[in-house]
Amino acid sequence: MSLDEVLRREGGQVLATLVRLTGDIGLAEDALQEAVIVAHSKWTDDDMPDNPVAWLTTAARNKALDRIRREARRTDKEREAVALLDQQLAVEPNEPTDLLRLLFTCCHPALSQEAQTALALRTLCGMTTTEIAAAFLVQDSTMGQRISRAKKKIATAQIPYRVPEDHELPDRLPGVLEVLYLVFTTGHHSAEGSLDSRVDLAAEAIRLCRMLVDLMPDEAEVRGLLALMLASHARRRARIADDGSMVLLADQDRSLWDRAMIDEATMLVERSLRRRGAGEYRIQAAIACLHGLAATFEETDWNQIAELYRMLERVRPTPVVRVNRAVAEAHVAGPERGLELLEGVTGVDNWHLFWSAKADFLRRLDRRDAAADAYRRALDCDMNETDRSFLEGRLASVV
Amino acid sequence: MPKYAALIYSVEGEATPEEWAAVMAGYNEFGEKAGAAGVILGGEALEDTHTATTVHVDGKGGQIHTTDGPFAETKEALGGFYLLDCKDLDEAIHWAAQIPGAWHGRVEVRPLIEFNEGE
């Protein structure tokens, strides 16, 4: 394994241990960076340390200690950190709790969700500020400021570096899952450029979620989220044609789907659905798996999918869920039922998928003028180029 | 004798060490003068608003909602304050959420500036 690979796979773990030891994310990042520079000059392919993670952790810990000692003006907190670091001579780098602590600190509800997402990607996935800025379509400087303010708030307001107690988890875990899912969807369905221009982010979200499943094996919603990501990610290659255009679920070449990934997702869902009280991620994962298990589009179990969407709407009554439910029910009961379900949905004027669903129902009812109007409304919204060219094609087919 | 709270509003931003020193000198001067006159009962400096967390509760004992940043004043007005001595922000939020203002309005939690000894 090269140094870059070690950092990619284990960098989050090393950083998490350092944050525990120093109590300061900024200091931990700087110290790790200094240790990496030393590693770059010392490590060669033939001469790697036996345990690169332990090597990096110890080297970075010593750098952090040097720095705290060097700084002339020491606050009480830093004095405490020195005392702590002195005590902890034996570093235990493979303590998975460190990763959980860091994840919960990054996703603390006193931080904005944007800051939570950016911090998690930066500290746990080792992404650079530039990479994160590009993924969320903001300027480098904006993202840099967002991350540094969040770090400052953690330090100044003393957001604790700890895993919430069991009784706090119902309040804290959903926020963490939301951040992971946001990272995934940002990668899976890019808002700009081509549909899969940020697919690396989706892979990072899956990596983080796998880690969370290992760390919290009893949380059914965590497994549900992993299953949802896997079942969606399994279809990524079939979504886009060679010319970059979007391929609808109905027209996808199902041999391009990643079977192993769908099987893993299905196994996770079956295990987690046995638990009482289905959560939103488990339900969505079950829907994604039903799509994944249908050998052809015609064999899709729309009855069960529509039922799952009705369940989902009870747990999470949002316009997005309503629109998806309408699409599923239209497959069972026809496009009129779909239109009926879209009536009275509010707050979706700027969401292209609402208009395209409505347009599709109208098109299937052969109400071409109304369909054309709805496609035009859809095209007035912001969307990526893949979606746009698809909708332009549909509009042309009804006028 | 009646007592008064003097609430200080100022423009936030990155100050140079010189500007910061000048501001501190001004506060030290006021502190000495008003302290000698015996009118200061207490006072603290707050960290900037980027470190603030606003707490709202759905009724007494209800779900706690926290948002990043200061309370954006609308029709509510500043009505009082507590100084809380807590081990971390989680404990501060835990107590802030039990102040009736958290369900009648909002409670903004902001750390105090800790001045090092000798400064």
Coordinates of C-alpha atoms in Angstrom, one line a residue:
Chain A
M1 CA 0.0 0.0 0.0
S2 CA 1.4 3.4 -0.9
L3 CA 1.2 6.5 1.3
D4 CA -1.6 7.9 -0.7
E5 CA -3.6 4.7 -0.4
V6 CA -3.0 4.6 3.4
L7 CA -4.2 8.2 3.6
R8 CA -7.2 7.5 1.4
R9 CA -8.3 4.4 3.4
E10 CA -7.1 5.2 6.9
G11 CA -6.6 8.9 7.0
G12 CA -10.0 9.5 8.6
Q13 CA -9.1 7.0 11.3
V14 CA -5.7 8.6 12.0
L15 CA -7.3 12.1 12.1
A16 CA -10.1 10.9 14.4
T17 CA -7.5 9.5 16.9
L18 CA -5.5 12.7 16.8
V19 CA -8.6 14.8 17.4
R20 CA -9.3 12.7 20.5
L21 CA -5.7 13.1 21.7
T22 CA -5.5 16.9 21.0
G23 CA -9.1 17.9 21.4
D24 CA -8.7 20.2 18.4
I25 CA -9.6 19.4 14.8
G26 CA -7.4 22.2 13.3
L27 CA -4.4 21.2 15.3
A28 CA -4.9 17.5 14.4
E29 CA -5.2 18.3 10.7
D30 CA -2.0 20.4 10.8
A31 CA -0.1 17.8 12.7
L32 CA -1.2 15.0 10.3
Q33 CA -0.1 17.1 7.4
E34 CA 3.4 17.6 8.9
A35 CA 3.6 13.9 9.6
V36 CA 2.6 13.2 6.0
I37 CA 5.4 15.4 4.7
V38 CA 7.9 13.4 6.8
A39 CA 6.4 10.2 5.5
H40 CA 6.8 11.4 1.9
S41 CA 10.5 11.8 2.4
K42 CA 11.1 8.6 4.5
W43 CA 8.8 6.0 3.0
T44 CA 9.7 4.2 -0.1
D45 CA 8.0 1.3 -1.9
D46 CA 10.7 -1.1 -0.5
D47 CA 10.9 0.4 2.9
M48 CA 7.4 0.9 4.4
P49 CA 6.7 0.9 8.1
D50 CA 5.2 -2.4 9.3
N51 CA 2.1 -0.5 10.6
P52 CA 1.8 2.6 8.5
V53 CA -1.3 3.8 10.5
A54 CA 0.5 3.6 13.8
W55 CA 3.5 5.2 12.4
L56 CA 1.5 8.2 11.1
T57 CA -0.5 8.5 14.3
T58 CA 2.6 8.5 16.5
A59 CA 4.5 10.9 14.2
A60 CA 1.5 13.3 14.0
R61 CA 1.0 13.1 17.8
N62 CA 4.6 14.1 18.3
K63 CA 4.2 17.0 15.9
A64 CA 1.1 18.2 17.7
L65 CA 2.9 18.0 21.0
D66 CA 5.9 20.0 19.6
R67 CA 3.6 22.6 18.3
I68 CA 1.7 23.1 21.5
R69 CA 5.0 23.3 23.5
R70 CA 6.5 25.7 21.0
E71 CA 3.6 28.2 21.1
A72 CA 4.5 30.9 23.6
R73 CA 1.0 31.8 24.7
R74 CA -0.7 28.8 26.0
T75 CA -4.3 28.8 27.0
D76 CA -5.6 26.6 29.8
K77 CA -7.1 24.3 27.2
E78 CA -3.8 23.8 25.5
R79 CA -2.0 23.1 28.8
E80 CA -4.6 20.4 29.3
A81 CA -3.9 19.0 25.9
V82 CA -0.2 18.8 26.6
A83 CA -0.9 17.0 29.9
L84 CA -3.2 14.6 28.0
L85 CA -0.8 13.9 25.2
D86 CA 2.0 13.3 27.7
Q87 CA -0.1 10.7 29.5
Q88 CA -1.1 8.9 26.4
L89 CA 2.3 7.7 25.3
A90 CA 0.9 4.6 23.9
V91 CA -1.3 5.6 21.0
E92 CA -4.1 3.2 20.1
P93 CA -4.9 4.1 16.5
N94 CA -7.4 1.4 15.8
E95 CA -10.1 2.5 18.1
P96 CA -13.2 2.7 15.9
T97 CA -15.0 4.8 18.5
D98 CA -12.8 7.7 17.4
L99 CA -14.3 7.7 14.0
L100 CA -17.8 7.7 15.5
R101 CA -16.9 10.6 17.8
L102 CA -15.6 12.6 14.9
L103 CA -18.6 11.8 12.7
F104 CA -21.0 12.9 15.5
T105 CA -19.0 16.0 16.2
C106 CA -19.0 17.0 12.5
C107 CA -22.7 16.4 12.3
H108 CA -23.6 18.3 15.5
P109 CA -26.9 20.1 15.2
A110 CA -25.4 23.4 16.3
L111 CA -23.7 23.5 13.0
S112 CA -25.5 24.2 9.7
Q113 CA -26.1 21.2 7.6
E114 CA -23.9 22.6 4.9
A115 CA -21.1 22.9 7.3
Q116 CA -21.7 19.4 8.7
T117 CA -21.5 17.9 5.2
A118 CA -18.4 19.8 4.3
L119 CA -16.6 18.9 7.6
A120 CA -17.5 15.2 7.3
L121 CA -16.1 15.0 3.8
R122 CA -13.0 17.0 4.8
T123 CA -12.1 15.1 8.0
L124 CA -13.4 11.6 7.3
C125 CA -13.0 11.3 3.6
G126 CA -9.9 13.4 3.3
M127 CA -11.3 15.5 0.5
T128 CA -9.7 18.9 -0.2
T129 CA -11.6 22.1 0.2
T130 CA -11.4 22.6 -3.6
E131 CA -12.9 19.1 -4.2
I132 CA -15.8 19.8 -1.8
A133 CA -16.4 23.2 -3.2
A134 CA -16.7 21.7 -6.7
A135 CA -19.1 19.0 -5.5
F136 CA -21.4 21.5 -4.0
L137 CA -21.1 24.1 -6.7
V138 CA -19.7 26.9 -4.5
Q139 CA -16.5 29.0 -4.8
D140 CA -13.4 27.7 -3.1
S141 CA -13.2 30.7 -0.9
T142 CA -16.8 30.3 0.3
M143 CA -16.2 26.6 1.1
G144 CA -12.9 27.4 2.9
Q145 CA -14.6 30.0 5.0
R146 CA -17.5 27.6 5.8
I147 CA -15.1 24.9 7.0
S148 CA -12.9 27.2 9.0
R149 CA -15.9 28.9 10.7
A150 CA -17.3 25.5 11.6
K151 CA -14.0 24.4 13.1
K152 CA -13.8 27.6 15.0
K153 CA -17.3 27.1 16.3
I154 CA -16.5 23.6 17.5
A155 CA -13.4 24.9 19.3
T156 CA -14.9 28.1 20.7
A157 CA -18.4 27.0 21.6
Q158 CA -16.9 23.7 22.9
I159 CA -19.0 21.3 20.9
P160 CA -18.0 18.0 22.7
Y161 CA -16.1 15.3 20.9
R162 CA -18.1 12.3 22.0
V163 CA -20.6 9.7 20.8
P164 CA -24.1 10.6 22.0
E165 CA -25.5 8.3 24.8
D166 CA -28.1 5.7 23.7
H167 CA -31.0 7.9 24.9
E168 CA -29.8 10.8 22.7
L169 CA -29.4 8.8 19.5
P170 CA -33.1 9.2 18.4
D171 CA -32.3 12.9 18.3
R172 CA -28.8 12.8 16.9
L173 CA -28.7 9.8 14.5
P174 CA -31.2 11.2 11.9
G175 CA -29.0 14.3 11.4
V176 CA -26.0 12.1 10.7
L177 CA -27.9 9.9 8.2
E178 CA -29.3 13.0 6.5
V179 CA -25.8 14.3 5.9
L180 CA -24.6 10.9 4.5
Y181 CA -27.7 10.7 2.2
L182 CA -27.1 14.3 1.1
V183 CA -23.5 13.4 0.1
F184 CA -24.8 10.4 -1.7
T185 CA -27.6 12.2 -3.7
T186 CA -25.2 15.0 -4.5
G187 CA -23.0 12.4 -6.1
H188 CA -25.7 10.2 -7.6
H189 CA -27.7 12.9 -9.2
S190 CA -25.5 15.9 -10.0
A191 CA -27.4 19.2 -10.2
E192 CA -25.1 20.5 -13.0
G193 CA -23.1 19.1 -15.8
S194 CA -23.7 15.5 -16.7
L195 CA -25.7 13.2 -14.4
D196 CA -22.7 11.3 -13.1
S197 CA -20.1 14.0 -12.9
R198 CA -19.9 13.6 -9.1
V199 CA -20.3 9.9 -8.8
D200 CA -17.1 9.7 -6.6
L201 CA -19.1 11.5 -3.9
A202 CA -21.7 8.7 -4.0
A203 CA -18.9 6.1 -3.4
E204 CA -17.6 8.2 -0.5
A205 CA -21.1 8.2 1.1
I206 CA -21.3 4.4 0.7
R207 CA -17.9 4.1 2.4
L208 CA -19.0 6.3 5.3
C209 CA -22.3 4.5 5.7
R210 CA -20.5 1.1 5.7
M211 CA -18.3 2.3 8.4
L212 CA -21.4 3.5 10.4
V213 CA -23.0 0.1 9.9
D214 CA -19.9 -1.6 11.4
L215 CA -19.8 0.8 14.3
M216 CA -23.6 0.7 15.1
P217 CA -24.7 -2.7 14.0
D218 CA -27.9 -2.5 16.0
E219 CA -29.3 0.5 14.2
A220 CA -31.8 -0.7 11.5
E221 CA -32.0 2.7 9.8
V222 CA -28.3 2.8 9.3
R223 CA -28.5 -0.5 7.5
G224 CA -31.5 0.8 5.6
L225 CA -29.6 3.8 4.4
L226 CA -26.7 1.6 3.2
A227 CA -29.1 -0.7 1.4
L228 CA -30.8 2.4 -0.3
M229 CA -27.4 3.7 -1.5
L230 CA -26.3 0.3 -2.8
A231 CA -29.5 -0.4 -4.6
S232 CA -29.4 3.0 -6.3
H233 CA -25.7 2.9 -7.0
A234 CA -26.0 -0.5 -8.6
R235 CA -28.0 1.0 -11.5
R236 CA -25.5 3.9 -12.1
R237 CA -24.0 2.5 -15.3
A238 CA -27.3 1.8 -17.0
R239 CA -28.7 5.3 -16.4
I240 CA -26.7 7.0 -19.1
A241 CA -26.4 6.1 -22.7
D242 CA -23.1 6.2 -24.7
D243 CA -24.0 9.7 -26.0
G244 CA -24.6 11.0 -22.4
S245 CA -28.3 11.1 -22.6
M246 CA -30.5 9.7 -19.7
V247 CA -32.0 6.2 -19.9
L248 CA -35.3 5.8 -18.1
L249 CA -35.7 2.9 -15.7
A250 CA -38.1 1.3 -18.2
D251 CA -35.5 1.4 -21.0
Q252 CA -32.4 0.5 -19.0
D253 CA -30.2 -2.5 -20.0
R254 CA -30.6 -4.5 -16.8
S255 CA -27.6 -6.6 -17.5
L256 CA -25.5 -3.5 -16.7
W257 CA -26.9 -3.4 -13.1
D258 CA -24.5 -4.5 -10.4
R259 CA -26.1 -7.7 -9.3
A260 CA -23.8 -8.2 -6.3
M261 CA -24.7 -4.8 -5.0
I262 CA -28.4 -5.3 -5.4
D263 CA -28.1 -8.7 -3.6
E264 CA -26.3 -7.1 -0.7
A265 CA -28.9 -4.3 -0.5
T266 CA -31.7 -6.9 -0.6
M267 CA -30.1 -8.9 2.2
L268 CA -29.7 -5.7 4.3
V269 CA -33.4 -4.7 3.8
E270 CA -34.7 -8.2 4.6
R271 CA -32.8 -8.1 7.8
S272 CA -33.7 -4.6 8.8
L273 CA -37.4 -4.8 7.8
R274 CA -37.9 -7.6 10.4
R275 CA -37.5 -4.9 13.0
R276 CA -40.6 -3.3 14.2
G277 CA -41.5 0.2 13.0
A278 CA -40.2 0.8 9.5
G279 CA -38.1 4.0 9.1
E280 CA -37.9 6.1 6.0
Y281 CA -34.6 4.7 4.8
R282 CA -35.6 1.1 5.2
I283 CA -38.8 1.8 3.2
Q284 CA -37.0 3.6 0.4
A285 CA -34.4 0.8 0.3
A286 CA -37.2 -1.8 -0.1
I287 CA -38.6 0.2 -3.0
A288 CA -35.1 0.5 -4.7
C289 CA -34.6 -3.3 -4.1
L290 CA -38.0 -4.2 -5.7
H291 CA -36.9 -2.3 -8.8
G292 CA -33.6 -4.0 -8.7
L293 CA -35.1 -7.5 -8.4
A294 CA -37.5 -7.1 -11.4
A295 CA -36.0 -9.0 -14.3
T296 CA -37.8 -6.7 -16.8
F297 CA -39.6 -3.3 -16.3
E298 CA -43.0 -5.1 -17.0
E299 CA -42.3 -7.5 -14.2
T300 CA -41.9 -4.6 -11.7
D301 CA -44.1 -5.2 -8.6
W302 CA -45.9 -1.8 -8.7
N303 CA -48.5 -2.9 -6.3
Q304 CA -46.0 -3.4 -3.5
I305 CA -44.0 -0.3 -4.5
A306 CA -47.2 1.8 -4.3
E307 CA -47.9 0.4 -0.9
L308 CA -44.4 1.2 0.3
Y309 CA -44.8 4.8 -1.0
R310 CA -48.0 5.1 1.0
M311 CA -46.1 3.8 4.1
L312 CA -43.3 6.3 3.3
E313 CA -45.7 9.2 3.0
R314 CA -47.1 8.4 6.5
V315 CA -43.5 8.6 7.9
R316 CA -42.4 11.5 5.8
P317 CA -45.2 13.5 4.2
T318 CA -43.2 15.6 1.7
P319 CA -44.1 16.8 -1.8
V320 CA -41.2 14.6 -3.2
V321 CA -42.6 11.5 -1.6
R322 CA -46.1 12.4 -2.9
V323 CA -44.8 12.8 -6.5
N324 CA -43.0 9.5 -6.3
R325 CA -46.1 7.8 -4.9
A326 CA -48.2 9.3 -7.7
V327 CA -45.8 7.8 -10.3
A328 CA -46.1 4.4 -8.7
E329 CA -49.8 4.4 -8.3
A330 CA -50.2 5.6 -11.9
H331 CA -48.6 2.3 -12.9
V332 CA -51.2 0.4 -10.9
A333 CA -54.3 2.5 -11.5
G334 CA -53.5 4.5 -14.6
P335 CA -52.3 8.1 -15.2
E336 CA -55.6 9.6 -14.1
R337 CA -54.9 8.4 -10.5
G338 CA -51.4 9.9 -10.8
L339 CA -52.9 13.3 -11.8
E340 CA -55.4 13.1 -8.9
L341 CA -52.5 12.6 -6.4
L342 CA -50.6 15.5 -7.7
E343 CA -53.5 17.9 -7.1
G344 CA -53.0 20.2 -4.2
V345 CA -49.2 19.5 -3.9
T346 CA -47.6 22.8 -3.0
G347 CA -44.0 24.2 -3.0
V348 CA -42.9 22.3 -6.1
D349 CA -43.1 25.1 -8.7
N350 CA -39.4 25.1 -9.2
W351 CA -38.9 21.3 -9.1
H352 CA -38.5 19.9 -12.6
L353 CA -39.4 16.4 -11.6
F354 CA -42.9 17.4 -10.4
W355 CA -43.6 19.0 -13.8
S356 CA -42.2 16.1 -15.7
A357 CA -44.3 13.6 -13.8
K358 CA -47.4 15.7 -14.4
A359 CA -46.4 16.1 -18.1
D360 CA -45.9 12.3 -18.4
F361 CA -49.4 11.5 -17.0
L362 CA -51.0 14.1 -19.4
R363 CA -49.0 12.6 -22.3
R364 CA -50.2 9.1 -21.5
L365 CA -53.8 10.4 -21.5
D366 CA -53.1 12.0 -24.9
R367 CA -53.8 15.5 -23.6
R368 CA -51.0 16.8 -25.7
D369 CA -51.4 20.6 -25.2
A370 CA -51.6 20.3 -21.4
A371 CA -48.6 17.9 -21.5
A372 CA -46.6 20.4 -23.6
D373 CA -47.4 23.2 -21.1
A374 CA -46.2 21.0 -18.2
Y375 CA -42.9 20.1 -20.1
R376 CA -42.3 23.8 -20.7
R377 CA -42.8 24.5 -17.0
A378 CA -40.3 21.7 -16.2
L379 CA -37.8 23.2 -18.6
D380 CA -38.1 26.6 -16.8
C381 CA -36.5 24.9 -13.7
D382 CA -32.8 24.4 -13.0
M383 CA -31.5 20.9 -13.7
N384 CA -28.5 19.0 -15.1
E385 CA -27.9 18.7 -18.8
T386 CA -28.9 15.1 -19.0
D387 CA -32.4 15.8 -17.5
R388 CA -32.8 18.8 -19.7
S389 CA -32.1 17.1 -23.0
F390 CA -34.4 14.3 -22.0
L391 CA -37.3 16.7 -21.3
E392 CA -36.6 18.7 -24.5
G393 CA -37.0 15.4 -26.4
R394 CA -40.3 14.7 -24.7
L395 CA -41.6 18.2 -25.4
A396 CA -40.8 17.8 -29.1
S397 CA -42.8 14.5 -29.1
V398 CA -46.0 16.1 -28.0
V399 CA -46.0 19.3 -30.0
Chain B
M1 CA -31.0 51.8 43.9
P2 CA -32.3 50.7 40.5
K3 CA -30.1 48.3 38.4
Y4 CA -29.5 48.5 34.7
A5 CA -28.1 46.2 32.0
A6 CA -25.9 47.9 29.5
L7 CA -26.0 45.8 26.3
I8 CA -23.2 46.4 23.8
Y9 CA -23.8 46.2 20.0
S10 CA -20.8 46.4 17.7
V11 CA -19.8 45.6 14.1
E12 CA -18.1 42.2 13.8
G13 CA -15.1 41.5 11.7
E14 CA -11.5 40.6 11.6
A15 CA -9.6 43.2 13.6
T16 CA -5.8 43.7 13.4
P17 CA -3.9 43.2 16.7
E18 CA -3.5 47.0 16.8
E19 CA -7.2 47.7 16.4
W20 CA -8.0 45.0 18.9
A21 CA -5.5 46.5 21.4
A22 CA -7.0 49.9 20.9
V23 CA -10.5 48.6 21.6
M24 CA -9.3 46.7 24.7
A25 CA -7.6 49.8 26.0
G26 CA -10.9 51.7 25.7
Y27 CA -12.7 48.9 27.7
N28 CA -10.0 48.8 30.3
E29 CA -10.2 52.6 30.7
F30 CA -14.0 52.4 31.1
G31 CA -13.6 49.4 33.5
E32 CA -11.2 51.3 35.8
K33 CA -13.3 54.4 35.9
A34 CA -16.7 52.8 36.3
G35 CA -15.2 50.2 38.7
A36 CA -13.8 53.0 40.9
A37 CA -17.2 54.6 40.9
G38 CA -18.6 51.3 42.1
V39 CA -21.3 50.9 39.4
I40 CA -20.1 47.7 37.7
L41 CA -21.8 44.6 39.1
G42 CA -20.4 42.3 36.4
G43 CA -19.7 42.1 32.7
E44 CA -18.5 39.7 30.0
A45 CA -17.4 39.8 26.4
L46 CA -19.1 37.4 24.0
E47 CA -17.5 35.5 21.2
D48 CA -18.7 36.5 17.7
T49 CA -22.0 35.5 16.3
H50 CA -20.5 32.6 14.2
T51 CA -20.1 30.7 17.4
A52 CA -23.8 31.2 18.4
T53 CA -26.5 28.5 18.5
T54 CA -30.2 29.3 18.7
V55 CA -32.4 27.0 20.7
H56 CA -36.1 26.6 20.3
V57 CA -38.4 24.0 22.0
D58 CA -41.8 22.9 20.9
G59 CA -43.4 23.6 24.3
K60 CA -42.1 22.8 27.7
G61 CA -40.2 19.5 27.6
G62 CA -40.8 19.2 23.9
Q63 CA -38.5 18.5 20.9
I64 CA -35.4 20.7 20.9
H65 CA -34.5 22.4 17.7
T66 CA -31.0 24.0 17.3
T67 CA -29.9 26.2 14.5
D68 CA -26.4 27.5 13.7
G69 CA -26.0 31.2 14.2
P70 CA -27.5 34.1 16.3
F71 CA -31.2 34.8 16.8
A72 CA -32.4 36.9 13.9
E73 CA -34.5 39.5 15.7
T74 CA -38.1 39.7 14.4
K75 CA -40.9 40.7 16.7
E76 CA -39.3 39.3 19.8
A77 CA -37.1 41.6 21.9
L78 CA -34.2 40.8 24.2
G79 CA -35.9 40.1 27.5
G80 CA -33.2 38.8 29.8
F81 CA -30.2 36.5 30.2
Y82 CA -28.6 33.9 32.4
L83 CA -24.9 33.1 32.7
L84 CA -24.5 29.3 32.6
D85 CA -21.4 27.5 33.7
C86 CA -21.4 24.2 31.8
K87 CA -18.9 21.6 30.7
D88 CA -19.7 21.9 27.0
L89 CA -22.2 23.2 24.4
D90 CA -24.4 20.1 24.8
E91 CA -24.9 20.8 28.5
A92 CA -25.5 24.5 27.7
I93 CA -28.2 23.6 25.1
H94 CA -29.7 21.1 27.6
W95 CA -30.2 23.9 30.2
A96 CA -31.1 26.6 27.6
A97 CA -33.9 24.4 26.4
Q98 CA -35.5 24.5 29.8
I99 CA -35.7 28.3 30.0
P100 CA -39.3 29.3 29.3
G101 CA -38.1 31.7 26.6
A102 CA -37.0 28.7 24.6
W103 CA -40.7 27.9 23.9
H104 CA -42.1 31.4 24.2
G105 CA -39.5 32.7 21.8
R106 CA -35.8 31.7 21.3
V107 CA -32.7 31.4 23.4
E108 CA -29.4 32.2 21.8
V109 CA -26.5 30.5 23.4
R110 CA -23.1 32.2 22.9
P111 CA -19.8 31.4 24.5
L112 CA -18.0 34.1 26.6
I113 CA -14.5 35.1 25.6
E114 CA -12.1 33.5 27.9
F115 CA -9.3 36.0 28.6
N116 CA -6.0 34.4 29.6
E117 CA -4.4 35.4 32.8
G118 CA -2.1 38.4 32.5
E119 CA -3.8 39.8 29.5

